[in-house]
Amino acid sequence: MNDTIAAVAASGGPIGIIRVSGAQAIGAVSAVFSPKNGSPLAEAASQKLVYGTLSDKNGHLLDACYAVVFRAPHTYTGEDMAEIQCHGSTAVLTAALAALFAHGVRQAEAGEFTRRAFLNDKMGLSEAEAVHDLITARTVEAAQNAAAQMMGAVGSSVQQMRDKLLGMVAHFHAIVDFPDEDIDPILFDDAAALLHQTTSQLYRMAESYERGRILREGVPCVILGRPNAGKSTLLNTLLGRERAIVTDIPGTTRDLIEENVKVGQILLRVTDTAGLRDTTDPVEQAGIDRAMAEASASALILAVFDGSKPIGEEDMLVLARSAGHRAIAVLNKADLPQQLDEELLKKQFAHIVHLSAKTGEGMDRLLSLIPRTIGFGETAFDGALITNARQAAALARAAERCEAALYAAQCGMTPDAVVMDAEGAIAALGEITGETVTESVVTRIFSDFCVGK
């Protein structure tokens, strides 16, 4: 990390930002930026915007813009940093980077700024991973949860548990070092109390991952139904715009149509599908096959039935595909006289919604049922939901080793039996904070980041 790196940190709008970090960061930016007040940029106060002119690698005027310096150790990476805040055109940003490269700066790799922050102890590994979650958040709730984790909601809890386990293990090691001393039974009682509390907390955190994954990735949801049941109209109503073509001709929808819809606190990844029926049309059959496969992989099925018609053979295909899945039966066309007998649907679906996708009648009830059906009610997004699969796996391993240590303490086994499993839990927790993680894991984590962060 002795070299100085630079990358575009923001672009595509009226303002572009080039971020530079490393021992030569301030000097390199000073070489291409001239403050309007005539004072060297290197003498500017830290974290104060300075107006001036930006030059390309040949010394030609490129832009009138701002620069700011950040002095170590009070920076994002822990190193000297500087930023150029210029106009956001690709031409200006590219030329500005080229000018910096001409002064010995190199292009930053993906996630390298945050990786340097982690390696310089400016943040733990869980906080660094939360940075990525915040950048990629697709809902306000996901951003709130990630922001809380970036501020230590997960890392601080894990570190506290790890410190307590380390203290317990140190106490047991002292006993092991003096085998002739009698072991106070209170030692095992205190250890059992700590291990019981820690095991419960770890399992709660690990089990929150399913809901956290839904928060981060959204819920894959498929709309199934026979032709002309109103699937595409339902999709358009959910979106509030005309996304899918709606006609009275069976088989209009032949391929999958995918859209994201915010429902309450969750993101619904909705897929409209071809109507299920027997057909000799190979193109339509391919669409039906895709619909079947999509339904199998979805977390929620909206099974649409035409309430103005009796249940037919094509509806039975929908019933069969919905079996065993989280599903809501949507009786569409509630604005027409109803002929569908609901008794068969009641045997399979916990929830049946009478709805008119055409008029919007019943839509509020459907929208309120969707989060409850997938087990995601109202909640606070304070960072408690684990959204990272790696962290969830480490938490589960730590919980299992704590549980084993708890059993050893309760049974009055030798101290080394308690210590062995407790140390396994400590190592697993260190994978979350970054204290016991391997270099290859660190590299993989930061390779998922964008360049410039």
PDB file of N, CA, C and O in Angstrom, residues 365-407:
ATOM      1  N   ARG A 365     -55.763  -4.866  -0.156  1.00  0.00           N
ATOM      2  CA  ARG A 365     -55.703  -6.094   0.647  1.00  0.00           C
ATOM      3  C   ARG A 365     -54.584  -7.005   0.149  1.00  0.00           C
ATOM      4  O   ARG A 365     -53.857  -7.601   0.948  1.00  0.00           O
ATOM      5  N   LEU A 366     -54.431  -7.113  -1.164  1.00  0.00           N
ATOM      6  CA  LEU A 366     -53.360  -7.943  -1.709  1.00  0.00           C
ATOM      7  C   LEU A 366     -52.002  -7.411  -1.275  1.00  0.00           C
ATOM      8  O   LEU A 366     -51.127  -8.180  -0.845  1.00  0.00           O
ATOM      9  N   LEU A 367     -51.823  -6.106  -1.347  1.00  0.00           N
ATOM     10  CA  LEU A 367     -50.536  -5.510  -0.985  1.00  0.00           C
ATOM     11  C   LEU A 367     -50.229  -5.690   0.502  1.00  0.00           C
ATOM     12  O   LEU A 367     -49.064  -5.824   0.887  1.00  0.00           O
ATOM     13  N   SER A 368     -51.248  -5.714   1.337  1.00  0.00           N
ATOM     14  CA  SER A 368     -51.017  -5.935   2.769  1.00  0.00           C
ATOM     15  C   SER A 368     -50.728  -7.395   3.078  1.00  0.00           C
ATOM     16  O   SER A 368     -50.016  -7.710   4.046  1.00  0.00           O
ATOM     17  N   LEU A 369     -51.250  -8.309   2.253  1.00  0.00           N
ATOM     18  CA  LEU A 369     -51.043  -9.741   2.480  1.00  0.00           C
ATOM     19  C   LEU A 369     -49.656 -10.211   2.061  1.00  0.00           C
ATOM     20  O   LEU A 369     -49.103 -11.137   2.657  1.00  0.00           O
ATOM     21  N   ILE A 370     -49.101  -9.589   1.047  1.00  0.00           N
ATOM     22  CA  ILE A 370     -47.836 -10.086   0.481  1.00  0.00           C
ATOM     23  C   ILE A 370     -46.716 -10.130   1.524  1.00  0.00           C
ATOM     24  O   ILE A 370     -46.087 -11.179   1.707  1.00  0.00           O
ATOM     25  N   PRO A 371     -46.425  -9.045   2.251  1.00  0.00           N
ATOM     26  CA  PRO A 371     -45.349  -9.130   3.256  1.00  0.00           C
ATOM     27  C   PRO A 371     -45.642 -10.159   4.345  1.00  0.00           C
ATOM     28  O   PRO A 371     -44.739 -10.872   4.794  1.00  0.00           O
ATOM     29  N   ARG A 372     -46.887 -10.242   4.789  1.00  0.00           N
ATOM     30  CA  ARG A 372     -47.237 -11.196   5.836  1.00  0.00           C
ATOM     31  C   ARG A 372     -47.090 -12.630   5.355  1.00  0.00           C
ATOM     32  O   ARG A 372     -46.685 -13.522   6.114  1.00  0.00           O
ATOM     33  N   THR A 373     -47.397 -12.885   4.099  1.00  0.00           N
ATOM     34  CA  THR A 373     -47.305 -14.241   3.562  1.00  0.00           C
ATOM     35  C   THR A 373     -45.868 -14.742   3.537  1.00  0.00           C
ATOM     36  O   THR A 373     -45.604 -15.937   3.738  1.00  0.00           O
ATOM     37  N   ILE A 374     -44.919 -13.853   3.315  1.00  0.00           N
ATOM     38  CA  ILE A 374     -43.508 -14.261   3.286  1.00  0.00           C
ATOM     39  C   ILE A 374     -42.834 -14.038   4.637  1.00  0.00           C
ATOM     40  O   ILE A 374     -41.608 -14.156   4.745  1.00  0.00           O
ATOM     41  N   GLY A 375     -43.624 -13.704   5.669  1.00  0.00           N
ATOM     42  CA  GLY A 375     -43.067 -13.561   7.019  1.00  0.00           C
ATOM     43  C   GLY A 375     -42.257 -12.313   7.226  1.00  0.00           C
ATOM     44  O   GLY A 375     -41.283 -12.309   7.982  1.00  0.00           O
ATOM     45  N   PHE A 376     -42.655 -11.215   6.579  1.00  0.00           N
ATOM     46  CA  PHE A 376     -41.894  -9.974   6.683  1.00  0.00           C
ATOM     47  C   PHE A 376     -42.846  -8.843   7.034  1.00  0.00           C
ATOM     48  O   PHE A 376     -43.296  -8.104   6.174  1.00  0.00           O
ATOM     49  N   GLY A 377     -43.143  -8.695   8.336  1.00  0.00           N
ATOM     50  CA  GLY A 377     -44.008  -7.617   8.779  1.00  0.00           C
ATOM     51  C   GLY A 377     -43.227  -6.340   9.013  1.00  0.00           C
ATOM     52  O   GLY A 377     -42.069  -6.205   8.615  1.00  0.00           O
ATOM     53  N   GLU A 378     -43.845  -5.389   9.676  1.00  0.00           N
ATOM     54  CA  GLU A 378     -43.183  -4.130   9.976  1.00  0.00           C
ATOM     55  C   GLU A 378     -42.015  -4.373  10.930  1.00  0.00           C
ATOM     56  O   GLU A 378     -42.124  -5.122  11.891  1.00  0.00           O
ATOM     57  N   THR A 379     -40.889  -3.748  10.659  1.00  0.00           N
ATOM     58  CA  THR A 379     -39.722  -3.917  11.513  1.00  0.00           C
ATOM     59  C   THR A 379     -38.860  -2.666  11.463  1.00  0.00           C
ATOM     60  O   THR A 379     -39.001  -1.842  10.546  1.00  0.00           O
ATOM     61  N   ALA A 380     -37.980  -2.508  12.431  1.00  0.00           N
ATOM     62  CA  ALA A 380     -37.037  -1.392  12.432  1.00  0.00           C
ATOM     63  C   ALA A 380     -35.749  -1.835  11.749  1.00  0.00           C
ATOM     64  O   ALA A 380     -35.281  -2.958  11.955  1.00  0.00           O
ATOM     65  N   PHE A 381     -35.193  -0.969  10.941  1.00  0.00           N
ATOM     66  CA  PHE A 381     -33.988  -1.320  10.188  1.00  0.00           C
ATOM     67  C   PHE A 381     -32.776  -0.652  10.841  1.00  0.00           C
ATOM     68  O   PHE A 381     -32.260   0.349  10.357  1.00  0.00           O
ATOM     69  N   ASP A 382     -32.374  -1.258  11.968  1.00  0.00           N
ATOM     70  CA  ASP A 382     -31.304  -0.707  12.784  1.00  0.00           C
ATOM     71  C   ASP A 382     -30.010  -1.491  12.648  1.00  0.00           C
ATOM     72  O   ASP A 382     -29.127  -1.389  13.495  1.00  0.00           O
ATOM     73  N   GLY A 383     -29.907  -2.277  11.578  1.00  0.00           N
ATOM     74  CA  GLY A 383     -28.697  -3.065  11.352  1.00  0.00           C
ATOM     75  C   GLY A 383     -28.752  -4.450  11.933  1.00  0.00           C
ATOM     76  O   GLY A 383     -27.810  -5.234  11.785  1.00  0.00           O
ATOM     77  N   ALA A 384     -29.863  -4.794  12.598  1.00  0.00           N
ATOM     78  CA  ALA A 384     -29.946  -6.097  13.257  1.00  0.00           C
ATOM     79  C   ALA A 384     -30.132  -7.243  12.264  1.00  0.00           C
ATOM     80  O   ALA A 384     -29.810  -8.391  12.574  1.00  0.00           O
ATOM     81  N   LEU A 385     -30.661  -6.950  11.078  1.00  0.00           N
ATOM     82  CA  LEU A 385     -30.863  -8.004  10.086  1.00  0.00           C
ATOM     83  C   LEU A 385     -29.557  -8.301   9.367  1.00  0.00           C
ATOM     84  O   LEU A 385     -28.961  -7.421   8.738  1.00  0.00           O
ATOM     85  N   ILE A 386     -29.109  -9.541   9.447  1.00  0.00           N
ATOM     86  CA  ILE A 386     -27.890  -9.954   8.745  1.00  0.00           C
ATOM     87  C   ILE A 386     -28.235 -10.145   7.269  1.00  0.00           C
ATOM     88  O   ILE A 386     -29.128 -10.920   6.919  1.00  0.00           O
ATOM     89  N   THR A 387     -27.545  -9.422   6.400  1.00  0.00           N
ATOM     90  CA  THR A 387     -27.820  -9.486   4.963  1.00  0.00           C
ATOM     91  C   THR A 387     -26.705 -10.178   4.188  1.00  0.00           C
ATOM     92  O   THR A 387     -26.794 -10.310   2.975  1.00  0.00           O
ATOM     93  N   ASN A 388     -25.675 -10.603   4.890  1.00  0.00           N
ATOM     94  CA  ASN A 388     -24.484 -11.149   4.252  1.00  0.00           C
ATOM     95  C   ASN A 388     -24.383 -12.649   4.539  1.00  0.00           C
ATOM     96  O   ASN A 388     -24.341 -13.063   5.700  1.00  0.00           O
ATOM     97  N   ALA A 389     -24.339 -13.462   3.477  1.00  0.00           N
ATOM     98  CA  ALA A 389     -24.307 -14.917   3.643  1.00  0.00           C
ATOM     99  C   ALA A 389     -23.042 -15.383   4.358  1.00  0.00           C
ATOM    100  O   ALA A 389     -23.085 -16.317   5.171  1.00  0.00           O
ATOM    101  N   ARG A 390     -21.912 -14.741   4.082  1.00  0.00           N
ATOM    102  CA  ARG A 390     -20.660 -15.119   4.741  1.00  0.00           C
ATOM    103  C   ARG A 390     -20.753 -14.891   6.241  1.00  0.00           C
ATOM    104  O   ARG A 390     -20.348 -15.743   7.040  1.00  0.00           O
ATOM    105  N   GLN A 391     -21.291 -13.745   6.629  1.00  0.00           N
ATOM    106  CA  GLN A 391     -21.438 -13.451   8.045  1.00  0.00           C
ATOM    107  C   GLN A 391     -22.420 -14.413   8.709  1.00  0.00           C
ATOM    108  O   GLN A 391     -22.190 -14.867   9.835  1.00  0.00           O
ATOM    109  N   ALA A 392     -23.522 -14.709   8.021  1.00  0.00           N
ATOM    110  CA  ALA A 392     -24.515 -15.623   8.592  1.00  0.00           C
ATOM    111  C   ALA A 392     -23.914 -17.002   8.840  1.00  0.00           C
ATOM    112  O   ALA A 392     -24.167 -17.627   9.878  1.00  0.00           O
ATOM    113  N   ALA A 393     -23.098 -17.483   7.905  1.00  0.00           N
ATOM    114  CA  ALA A 393     -22.465 -18.796   8.071  1.00  0.00           C
ATOM    115  C   ALA A 393     -21.489 -18.783   9.244  1.00  0.00           C
ATOM    116  O   ALA A 393     -21.425 -19.740  10.032  1.00  0.00           O
ATOM    117  N   ALA A 394     -20.723 -17.696   9.382  1.00  0.00           N
ATOM    118  CA  ALA A 394     -19.770 -17.595  10.498  1.00  0.00           C
ATOM    119  C   ALA A 394     -20.507 -17.515  11.833  1.00  0.00           C
ATOM    120  O   ALA A 394     -20.073 -18.121  12.832  1.00  0.00           O
ATOM    121  N   LEU A 395     -21.614 -16.804  11.870  1.00  0.00           N
ATOM    122  CA  LEU A 395     -22.411 -16.717  13.098  1.00  0.00           C
ATOM    123  C   LEU A 395     -22.965 -18.082  13.491  1.00  0.00           C
ATOM    124  O   LEU A 395     -22.976 -18.446  14.669  1.00  0.00           O
ATOM    125  N   ALA A 396     -23.426 -18.838  12.498  1.00  0.00           N
ATOM    126  CA  ALA A 396     -23.967 -20.173  12.775  1.00  0.00           C
ATOM    127  C   ALA A 396     -22.881 -21.099  13.313  1.00  0.00           C
ATOM    128  O   ALA A 396     -23.119 -21.861  14.260  1.00  0.00           O
ATOM    129  N   ARG A 397     -21.677 -21.030  12.723  1.00  0.00           N
ATOM    130  CA  ARG A 397     -20.571 -21.862  13.219  1.00  0.00           C
ATOM    131  C   ARG A 397     -20.204 -21.471  14.646  1.00  0.00           C
ATOM    132  O   ARG A 397     -19.953 -22.331  15.493  1.00  0.00           O
ATOM    133  N   ALA A 398     -20.163 -20.167  14.905  1.00  0.00           N
ATOM    134  CA  ALA A 398     -19.835 -19.699  16.249  1.00  0.00           C
ATOM    135  C   ALA A 398     -20.884 -20.173  17.256  1.00  0.00           C
ATOM    136  O   ALA A 398     -20.546 -20.582  18.381  1.00  0.00           O
ATOM    137  N   ALA A 399     -22.162 -20.127  16.864  1.00  0.00           N
ATOM    138  CA  ALA A 399     -23.239 -20.568  17.751  1.00  0.00           C
ATOM    139  C   ALA A 399     -23.106 -22.053  18.066  1.00  0.00           C
ATOM    140  O   ALA A 399     -23.283 -22.472  19.226  1.00  0.00           O
ATOM    141  N   GLU A 400     -22.775 -22.853  17.063  1.00  0.00           N
ATOM    142  CA  GLU A 400     -22.628 -24.306  17.270  1.00  0.00           C
ATOM    143  C   GLU A 400     -21.468 -24.615  18.219  1.00  0.00           C
ATOM    144  O   GLU A 400     -21.576 -25.482  19.097  1.00  0.00           O
ATOM    145  N   ARG A 401     -20.356 -23.886  18.051  1.00  0.00           N
ATOM    146  CA  ARG A 401     -19.197 -24.136  18.929  1.00  0.00           C
ATOM    147  C   ARG A 401     -19.481 -23.638  20.350  1.00  0.00           C
ATOM    148  O   ARG A 401     -19.045 -24.263  21.326  1.00  0.00           O
ATOM    149  N   CYS A 402     -20.206 -22.532  20.479  1.00  0.00           N
ATOM    150  CA  CYS A 402     -20.592 -22.049  21.806  1.00  0.00           C
ATOM    151  C   CYS A 402     -21.521 -23.044  22.486  1.00  0.00           C
ATOM    152  O   CYS A 402     -21.411 -23.289  23.695  1.00  0.00           O
ATOM    153  N   GLU A 403     -22.423 -23.618  21.708  1.00  0.00           N
ATOM    154  CA  GLU A 403     -23.358 -24.589  22.258  1.00  0.00           C
ATOM    155  C   GLU A 403     -22.604 -25.825  22.758  1.00  0.00           C
ATOM    156  O   GLU A 403     -22.925 -26.385  23.816  1.00  0.00           O
ATOM    157  N   ALA A 404     -21.599 -26.240  21.996  1.00  0.00           N
ATOM    158  CA  ALA A 404     -20.784 -27.381  22.420  1.00  0.00           C
ATOM    159  C   ALA A 404     -19.997 -27.051  23.689  1.00  0.00           C
ATOM    160  O   ALA A 404     -19.874 -27.880  24.599  1.00  0.00           O
ATOM    161  N   ALA A 405     -19.462 -25.827  23.769  1.00  0.00           N
ATOM    162  CA  ALA A 405     -18.742 -25.410  24.972  1.00  0.00           C
ATOM    163  C   ALA A 405     -19.684 -25.337  26.171  1.00  0.00           C
ATOM    164  O   ALA A 405     -19.316 -25.678  27.300  1.00  0.00           O
ATOM    165  N   LEU A 406     -20.921 -24.888  25.923  1.00  0.00           N
ATOM    166  CA  LEU A 406     -21.926 -24.825  26.989  1.00  0.00           C
ATOM    167  C   LEU A 406     -22.215 -26.217  27.545  1.00  0.00           C
ATOM    168  O   LEU A 406     -22.287 -26.414  28.775  1.00  0.00           O
ATOM    169  N   TYR A 407     -22.352 -27.202  26.662  1.00  0.00           N
ATOM    170  CA  TYR A 407     -22.591 -28.585  27.086  1.00  0.00           C
ATOM    171  C   TYR A 407     -21.432 -29.083  27.954  1.00  0.00           C
ATOM    172  O   TYR A 407     -21.642 -29.708  29.001  1.00  0.00           O
TER     173      TYR A 407
END
